[in-house]
Amino acid sequence: MAVSWRNWLANEGVKHLCLLIWLSMNVLLFWKTFLLYNQGPEYHYLHQMLGCPTETKATFGVHLKIVGDWTERFRDLLLPPSSQDSEILPFIQSRNYPKLYIDGPFGSPFEESLNYEVSLCVAGGIGVTPFASILNTLLDDWKPYKLRRLYFIWVCRDIQSFRWFADLLCMLHNKFWQENRPDYVNIQLYLSQTDGIQKIIGEKYHALNSRLFIGRPRWKLLFDEIAKYNRGKTVGVFCCGPNSLSKTLHKLSNQNNSYGTRFEYNKESFS
């Protein structure tokens, strides 16, 4: 018995139409998400900008790098024109700030850096953000953890980027010197692009200026020195940065050395 299209539309057409609309909305959502991840760095910097609180700190900081139209508009919502160059959000009672919704907290591979006796942590630019909570944890109390030596390498293109966590690094450095453990943390800062010798402005940053190098790290030499100084031990390698940096460290971690030192590579996605 033939069924007219009008009868089919009345009986089944609504169901198929709803299904078609549902599928179209899902495809649209997928492409919107895909484009957010692949059109420029704005979304990535938003994704990477949060630093988690520690067990003894109930607050956390938001680090946002201005790199495009989206982040520029977001800055304009937060800062009045007179405070555009401010590094800390001013407290203005009469200003209505937008609401921020935060999802989390989530675990990170870098938490495992506290479970090695020796850890090598490498950050590229804004990739330093996930390390902030680890450094704050050590600043609170390092004794409960297995970690006894931390190599912290941070590579940036411009000198001002180091000021994001300069105060935290200085406090960490001073803490271990005061506790007679100067070898606990080895901080090395690398300025990859510069026209000449530069320094992090401020007398209080003297300890960091002495650890500031021009150019890129000589990774093979660095791994050899760590292997020699930590013979027979397992070193946790943690990286957050560009894929090229991650691949280099992964390759070096898998190479054998004559000191019996083993490197275990860990990674957090940067892009």
mmCIF file of C-alpha atoms in Angstrom:
data_model
loop_
_atom_site.group_PDB
_atom_site.id
_atom_site.type_symbol
_atom_site.label_atom_id
_atom_site.label_comp_id
_atom_site.label_asym_id
_atom_site.label_seq_id
_atom_site.Cartn_x
_atom_site.Cartn_y
_atom_site.Cartn_z
ATOM 1 C CA MET A 1 0.000 0.000 0.000
ATOM 2 C CA ALA A 2 1.539 3.287 -1.083
ATOM 3 C CA VAL A 3 2.029 5.958 1.538
ATOM 4 C CA SER A 4 1.696 9.537 0.367
ATOM 5 C CA TRP A 5 4.446 11.983 1.256
ATOM 6 C CA ARG A 6 1.956 14.031 3.205
ATOM 7 C CA ASN A 7 1.121 11.083 5.453
ATOM 8 C CA TRP A 8 4.814 10.256 5.885
ATOM 9 C CA LEU A 9 5.558 13.892 6.756
ATOM 10 C CA ALA A 10 2.779 13.950 9.299
ATOM 11 C CA ASN A 11 3.871 10.677 10.956
ATOM 12 C CA GLU A 12 7.675 10.561 10.610
ATOM 13 C CA GLY A 13 8.757 13.907 9.196
ATOM 14 C CA VAL A 14 8.766 15.749 12.523
ATOM 15 C CA LYS A 15 11.031 13.122 14.092
ATOM 16 C CA HIS A 16 13.496 13.292 11.208
ATOM 17 C CA LEU A 17 13.412 17.080 11.196
ATOM 18 C CA CYS A 18 14.250 17.217 14.918
ATOM 19 C CA LEU A 19 17.066 14.715 14.386
ATOM 20 C CA LEU A 20 18.452 16.802 11.514
ATOM 21 C CA ILE A 21 18.382 19.976 13.611
ATOM 22 C CA TRP A 22 20.094 18.183 16.524
ATOM 23 C CA LEU A 23 22.855 16.846 14.260
ATOM 24 C CA SER A 24 23.364 20.280 12.668
ATOM 25 C CA MET A 25 23.748 21.936 16.066
ATOM 26 C CA ASN A 26 26.335 19.355 17.126
ATOM 27 C CA VAL A 27 28.325 19.831 13.931
ATOM 28 C CA LEU A 28 28.218 23.598 14.440
ATOM 29 C CA LEU A 29 29.394 23.228 18.035
ATOM 30 C CA PHE A 30 32.225 20.946 16.955
ATOM 31 C CA TRP A 31 33.497 23.400 14.346
ATOM 32 C CA LYS A 32 33.182 26.329 16.730
ATOM 33 C CA THR A 33 35.312 24.494 19.297
ATOM 34 C CA PHE A 34 37.793 23.423 16.613
ATOM 35 C CA LEU A 35 38.240 27.001 15.393
ATOM 36 C CA LEU A 36 38.726 28.285 18.938
ATOM 37 C CA TYR A 37 41.655 25.919 19.352
ATOM 38 C CA ASN A 38 43.208 26.612 15.980
ATOM 39 C CA GLN A 39 42.641 30.263 15.096
ATOM 40 C CA GLY A 40 45.411 32.179 16.806
ATOM 41 C CA PRO A 41 46.860 32.013 20.320
ATOM 42 C CA GLU A 42 44.152 33.949 22.197
ATOM 43 C CA TYR A 43 42.197 30.935 23.372
ATOM 44 C CA HIS A 44 45.336 29.001 24.294
ATOM 45 C CA TYR A 45 46.550 31.751 26.603
ATOM 46 C CA LEU A 46 43.174 31.881 28.302
ATOM 47 C CA HIS A 47 43.314 28.100 28.685
ATOM 48 C CA GLN A 48 46.769 28.256 30.276
ATOM 49 C CA MET A 49 46.393 31.334 32.477
ATOM 50 C CA LEU A 50 45.299 29.907 35.818
ATOM 51 C CA GLY A 51 47.545 28.969 38.731
ATOM 52 C CA CYS A 52 46.059 26.691 41.372
ATOM 53 C CA PRO A 53 46.063 27.407 45.107
ATOM 54 C CA THR A 54 48.081 25.246 47.485
ATOM 55 C CA GLU A 55 47.014 23.503 50.676
ATOM 56 C CA THR A 56 47.869 26.592 52.730
ATOM 57 C CA LYS A 57 46.637 29.233 50.269
ATOM 58 C CA ALA A 58 42.938 29.648 49.544
ATOM 59 C CA THR A 59 43.439 32.103 46.683
ATOM 60 C CA PHE A 60 45.016 31.858 43.264
ATOM 61 C CA GLY A 61 46.311 34.268 40.629
ATOM 62 C CA VAL A 62 45.183 34.779 37.058
ATOM 63 C CA HIS A 63 47.946 35.420 34.522
ATOM 64 C CA LEU A 64 46.719 36.718 31.182
ATOM 65 C CA LYS A 65 48.994 37.637 28.283
ATOM 66 C CA ILE A 66 47.657 40.271 25.882
ATOM 67 C CA VAL A 67 48.217 38.788 22.414
ATOM 68 C CA GLY A 68 45.197 39.699 20.282
ATOM 69 C CA ASP A 69 41.788 41.327 19.929
ATOM 70 C CA TRP A 70 40.022 39.019 22.390
ATOM 71 C CA THR A 71 42.535 39.489 25.211
ATOM 72 C CA GLU A 72 42.762 43.240 24.497
ATOM 73 C CA ARG A 73 39.003 43.596 24.931
ATOM 74 C CA PHE A 74 39.138 41.508 28.084
ATOM 75 C CA ARG A 75 41.877 43.780 29.463
ATOM 76 C CA ASP A 76 39.754 46.850 28.685
ATOM 77 C CA LEU A 77 36.912 45.363 30.742
ATOM 78 C CA LEU A 78 39.220 44.911 33.736
ATOM 79 C CA LEU A 79 41.473 47.955 33.649
ATOM 80 C CA PRO A 80 40.644 51.638 33.282
ATOM 81 C CA PRO A 81 42.686 53.454 30.595
ATOM 82 C CA SER A 82 44.998 54.976 33.212
ATOM 83 C CA SER A 83 46.054 51.522 34.446
ATOM 84 C CA GLN A 84 46.644 49.729 31.129
ATOM 85 C CA ASP A 85 50.298 49.034 31.956
ATOM 86 C CA SER A 86 49.568 47.737 35.466
ATOM 87 C CA GLU A 87 50.658 44.187 36.287
ATOM 88 C CA ILE A 88 48.172 43.841 39.154
ATOM 89 C CA LEU A 89 44.440 44.464 38.879
ATOM 90 C CA PRO A 90 43.611 47.626 40.871
ATOM 91 C CA PHE A 91 40.800 47.524 43.409
ATOM 92 C CA ILE A 92 38.205 50.059 42.288
ATOM 93 C CA GLN A 93 34.939 49.818 44.206
ATOM 94 C CA SER A 94 32.951 51.849 41.697
ATOM 95 C CA ARG A 95 33.946 49.653 38.752
ATOM 96 C CA ASN A 96 31.761 46.693 37.799
ATOM 97 C CA TYR A 97 33.952 43.755 36.867
ATOM 98 C CA PRO A 98 32.649 40.895 34.703
ATOM 99 C CA LYS A 99 31.912 37.534 36.302
ATOM 100 C CA LEU A 100 34.494 34.800 35.766
ATOM 101 C CA TYR A 101 33.438 31.161 35.843
ATOM 102 C CA ILE A 102 36.208 28.693 36.672
ATOM 103 C CA ASP A 103 36.131 24.970 36.014
ATOM 104 C CA GLY A 104 38.361 22.746 38.126
ATOM 105 C CA PRO A 105 40.672 22.132 39.798
ATOM 106 C CA PHE A 106 42.244 19.475 37.607
ATOM 107 C CA GLY A 107 45.306 17.359 38.184
ATOM 108 C CA SER A 108 48.545 17.954 36.333
ATOM 109 C CA PRO A 109 51.496 15.721 35.385
ATOM 110 C CA PHE A 110 53.733 18.244 37.139
ATOM 111 C CA GLU A 111 52.458 17.112 40.524
ATOM 112 C CA GLU A 112 54.682 14.076 40.014
ATOM 113 C CA SER A 113 57.768 16.321 40.079
ATOM 114 C CA LEU A 114 57.491 16.264 43.879
ATOM 115 C CA ASN A 115 57.733 12.470 43.868
ATOM 116 C CA TYR A 116 61.216 12.316 42.327
ATOM 117 C CA GLU A 117 64.390 12.863 44.289
ATOM 118 C CA VAL A 118 65.631 14.979 41.358
ATOM 119 C CA SER A 119 63.392 16.829 38.882
ATOM 120 C CA LEU A 120 64.112 18.913 35.801
ATOM 121 C CA CYS A 121 61.304 21.384 35.029
ATOM 122 C CA VAL A 122 61.440 23.258 31.715
ATOM 123 C CA ALA A 123 59.060 26.046 30.701
ATOM 124 C CA GLY A 124 58.750 27.958 27.460
ATOM 125 C CA GLY A 125 57.189 31.420 27.787
ATOM 126 C CA ILE A 126 53.672 31.293 29.237
ATOM 127 C CA GLY A 127 54.229 27.552 29.710
ATOM 128 C CA VAL A 128 55.639 28.465 33.125
ATOM 129 C CA THR A 129 52.088 28.820 34.488
ATOM 130 C CA PRO A 130 51.531 25.154 35.487
ATOM 131 C CA PHE A 131 54.760 25.231 37.515
ATOM 132 C CA ALA A 132 53.554 28.078 39.731
ATOM 133 C CA SER A 133 51.610 25.849 42.117
ATOM 134 C CA ILE A 134 54.587 23.484 42.435
ATOM 135 C CA LEU A 135 56.904 26.367 43.330
ATOM 136 C CA ASN A 136 54.356 27.718 45.805
ATOM 137 C CA THR A 137 54.099 24.277 47.391
ATOM 138 C CA LEU A 138 57.870 24.168 47.917
ATOM 139 C CA LEU A 139 57.757 27.695 49.299
ATOM 140 C CA ASP A 140 55.217 26.565 51.902
ATOM 141 C CA ASP A 141 57.092 23.428 52.991
ATOM 142 C CA TRP A 142 59.376 21.188 50.963
ATOM 143 C CA LYS A 143 60.235 18.643 53.665
ATOM 144 C CA PRO A 144 57.210 16.296 53.325
ATOM 145 C CA TYR A 145 58.094 15.527 49.706
ATOM 146 C CA LYS A 146 60.632 13.214 48.146
ATOM 147 C CA LEU A 147 62.125 15.988 46.000
ATOM 148 C CA ARG A 148 65.608 17.067 47.100
ATOM 149 C CA ARG A 149 66.936 18.835 44.015
ATOM 150 C CA LEU A 150 65.024 20.889 41.435
ATOM 151 C CA TYR A 151 66.428 22.197 38.162
ATOM 152 C CA PHE A 152 64.125 24.950 36.926
ATOM 153 C CA ILE A 153 64.738 26.192 33.348
ATOM 154 C CA TRP A 154 62.618 28.997 31.903
ATOM 155 C CA VAL A 155 63.044 30.277 28.326
ATOM 156 C CA CYS A 156 61.398 33.561 27.225
ATOM 157 C CA ARG A 157 61.637 35.823 24.199
ATOM 158 C CA ASP A 158 61.440 39.146 26.074
ATOM 159 C CA ILE A 159 62.818 40.283 29.408
ATOM 160 C CA GLN A 160 59.498 41.480 30.809
ATOM 161 C CA SER A 161 58.000 37.989 30.710
ATOM 162 C CA PHE A 162 60.265 36.919 33.558
ATOM 163 C CA ARG A 163 58.528 39.390 35.841
ATOM 164 C CA TRP A 164 55.391 37.201 35.857
ATOM 165 C CA PHE A 165 56.929 35.008 38.539
ATOM 166 C CA ALA A 166 60.102 36.912 39.446
ATOM 167 C CA ASP A 167 58.933 37.588 43.005
ATOM 168 C CA LEU A 168 58.032 33.936 43.539
ATOM 169 C CA LEU A 169 61.416 32.736 42.244
ATOM 170 C CA CYS A 170 63.271 35.230 44.417
ATOM 171 C CA MET A 171 61.385 34.147 47.525
ATOM 172 C CA LEU A 172 62.102 30.509 46.742
ATOM 173 C CA HIS A 173 65.798 31.213 46.197
ATOM 174 C CA ASN A 174 66.082 33.211 49.437
ATOM 175 C CA LYS A 175 64.211 30.566 51.423
ATOM 176 C CA PHE A 176 66.668 27.788 50.579
ATOM 177 C CA TRP A 177 69.693 30.006 51.148
ATOM 178 C CA GLN A 178 68.377 30.915 54.576
ATOM 179 C CA GLU A 179 67.818 27.226 55.333
ATOM 180 C CA ASN A 180 71.370 26.398 54.187
ATOM 181 C CA ARG A 181 70.092 24.390 51.203
ATOM 182 C CA PRO A 182 71.395 26.454 48.254
ATOM 183 C CA ASP A 183 71.663 23.344 46.069
ATOM 184 C CA TYR A 184 67.981 22.444 46.451
ATOM 185 C CA VAL A 185 66.808 24.631 43.561
ATOM 186 C CA ASN A 186 68.875 25.499 40.477
ATOM 187 C CA ILE A 187 67.219 28.356 38.574
ATOM 188 C CA GLN A 188 68.305 29.179 35.017
ATOM 189 C CA LEU A 189 66.561 31.869 32.950
ATOM 190 C CA TYR A 190 67.231 32.160 29.211
ATOM 191 C CA LEU A 191 66.414 35.208 27.091
ATOM 192 C CA SER A 192 66.204 33.799 23.569
ATOM 193 C CA GLN A 193 65.795 37.091 21.645
ATOM 194 C CA THR A 194 67.628 40.289 22.589
ATOM 195 C CA ASP A 195 69.651 43.119 21.098
ATOM 196 C CA GLY A 196 72.066 43.226 24.008
ATOM 197 C CA ILE A 197 72.633 42.575 27.705
ATOM 198 C CA GLN A 198 69.459 43.089 29.702
ATOM 199 C CA LYS A 199 68.448 42.743 33.330
ATOM 200 C CA ILE A 200 65.231 42.240 35.221
ATOM 201 C CA ILE A 201 64.607 45.718 36.608
ATOM 202 C CA GLY A 202 64.757 46.012 40.385
ATOM 203 C CA GLU A 203 67.423 45.586 43.052
ATOM 204 C CA LYS A 204 65.408 42.787 44.651
ATOM 205 C CA TYR A 205 65.891 40.724 41.487
ATOM 206 C CA HIS A 206 69.672 40.609 41.829
ATOM 207 C CA ALA A 207 69.589 36.849 42.518
ATOM 208 C CA LEU A 208 67.726 36.249 39.248
ATOM 209 C CA ASN A 209 69.890 38.580 37.180
ATOM 210 C CA SER A 210 72.899 36.456 38.092
ATOM 211 C CA ARG A 211 71.038 33.449 36.656
ATOM 212 C CA LEU A 212 69.957 35.145 33.441
ATOM 213 C CA PHE A 213 71.594 33.889 30.242
ATOM 214 C CA ILE A 214 71.392 35.239 26.698
ATOM 215 C CA GLY A 215 70.417 32.734 24.018
ATOM 216 C CA ARG A 216 68.926 29.266 24.183
ATOM 217 C CA PRO A 217 69.990 26.446 26.506
ATOM 218 C CA ARG A 218 72.531 23.933 25.267
ATOM 219 C CA TRP A 219 70.271 21.025 26.094
ATOM 220 C CA LYS A 220 72.743 18.192 25.462
ATOM 221 C CA LEU A 221 75.342 19.803 27.747
ATOM 222 C CA LEU A 222 72.694 20.472 30.378
ATOM 223 C CA PHE A 223 71.530 16.838 30.397
ATOM 224 C CA ASP A 224 75.138 15.640 30.621
ATOM 225 C CA GLU A 225 75.825 17.895 33.617
ATOM 226 C CA ILE A 226 72.672 16.743 35.421
ATOM 227 C CA ALA A 227 73.505 13.102 34.715
ATOM 228 C CA LYS A 228 77.050 13.546 36.014
ATOM 229 C CA TYR A 229 75.938 15.324 39.194
ATOM 230 C CA ASN A 230 73.180 12.778 39.916
ATOM 231 C CA ARG A 231 74.893 9.489 39.093
ATOM 232 C CA GLY A 232 72.712 6.415 39.188
ATOM 233 C CA LYS A 233 69.534 8.349 40.038
ATOM 234 C CA THR A 234 66.219 8.723 38.218
ATOM 235 C CA VAL A 235 65.490 12.285 37.114
ATOM 236 C CA GLY A 236 61.938 13.339 36.326
ATOM 237 C CA VAL A 237 61.778 15.612 33.271
ATOM 238 C CA PHE A 238 58.748 17.904 33.022
ATOM 239 C CA CYS A 239 58.079 20.226 30.105
ATOM 240 C CA CYS A 240 55.412 22.761 29.148
ATOM 241 C CA GLY A 241 56.215 24.700 26.002
ATOM 242 C CA PRO A 242 56.267 24.561 22.203
ATOM 243 C CA ASN A 243 56.273 21.161 20.491
ATOM 244 C CA SER A 244 59.811 21.676 19.199
ATOM 245 C CA LEU A 245 61.070 22.085 22.772
ATOM 246 C CA SER A 246 59.101 19.080 23.946
ATOM 247 C CA LYS A 247 60.486 16.854 21.181
ATOM 248 C CA THR A 248 64.065 17.886 21.951
ATOM 249 C CA LEU A 249 63.733 17.073 25.653
ATOM 250 C CA HIS A 250 61.934 13.805 24.935
ATOM 251 C CA LYS A 251 64.713 12.691 22.589
ATOM 252 C CA LEU A 252 67.453 13.563 25.094
ATOM 253 C CA SER A 253 65.592 11.795 27.897
ATOM 254 C CA ASN A 254 65.627 8.562 25.914
ATOM 255 C CA GLN A 255 69.373 8.657 25.264
ATOM 256 C CA ASN A 256 71.770 6.607 27.358
ATOM 257 C CA ASN A 257 74.593 8.188 29.329
ATOM 258 C CA SER A 258 77.769 6.877 30.937
ATOM 259 C CA TYR A 259 76.757 7.851 34.476
ATOM 260 C CA GLY A 260 73.898 5.397 34.979
ATOM 261 C CA THR A 261 71.420 8.271 35.306
ATOM 262 C CA ARG A 262 67.926 7.668 34.004
ATOM 263 C CA PHE A 263 65.649 10.424 32.688
ATOM 264 C CA GLU A 264 61.868 9.910 32.729
ATOM 265 C CA TYR A 265 60.019 12.307 30.440
ATOM 266 C CA ASN A 266 56.651 13.865 31.297
ATOM 267 C CA LYS A 267 54.705 16.466 29.341
ATOM 268 C CA GLU A 268 51.809 18.878 29.643
ATOM 269 C CA SER A 269 50.036 20.011 26.489
ATOM 270 C CA PHE A 270 50.838 23.609 25.595
ATOM 271 C CA SER A 271 48.873 24.190 22.423
#
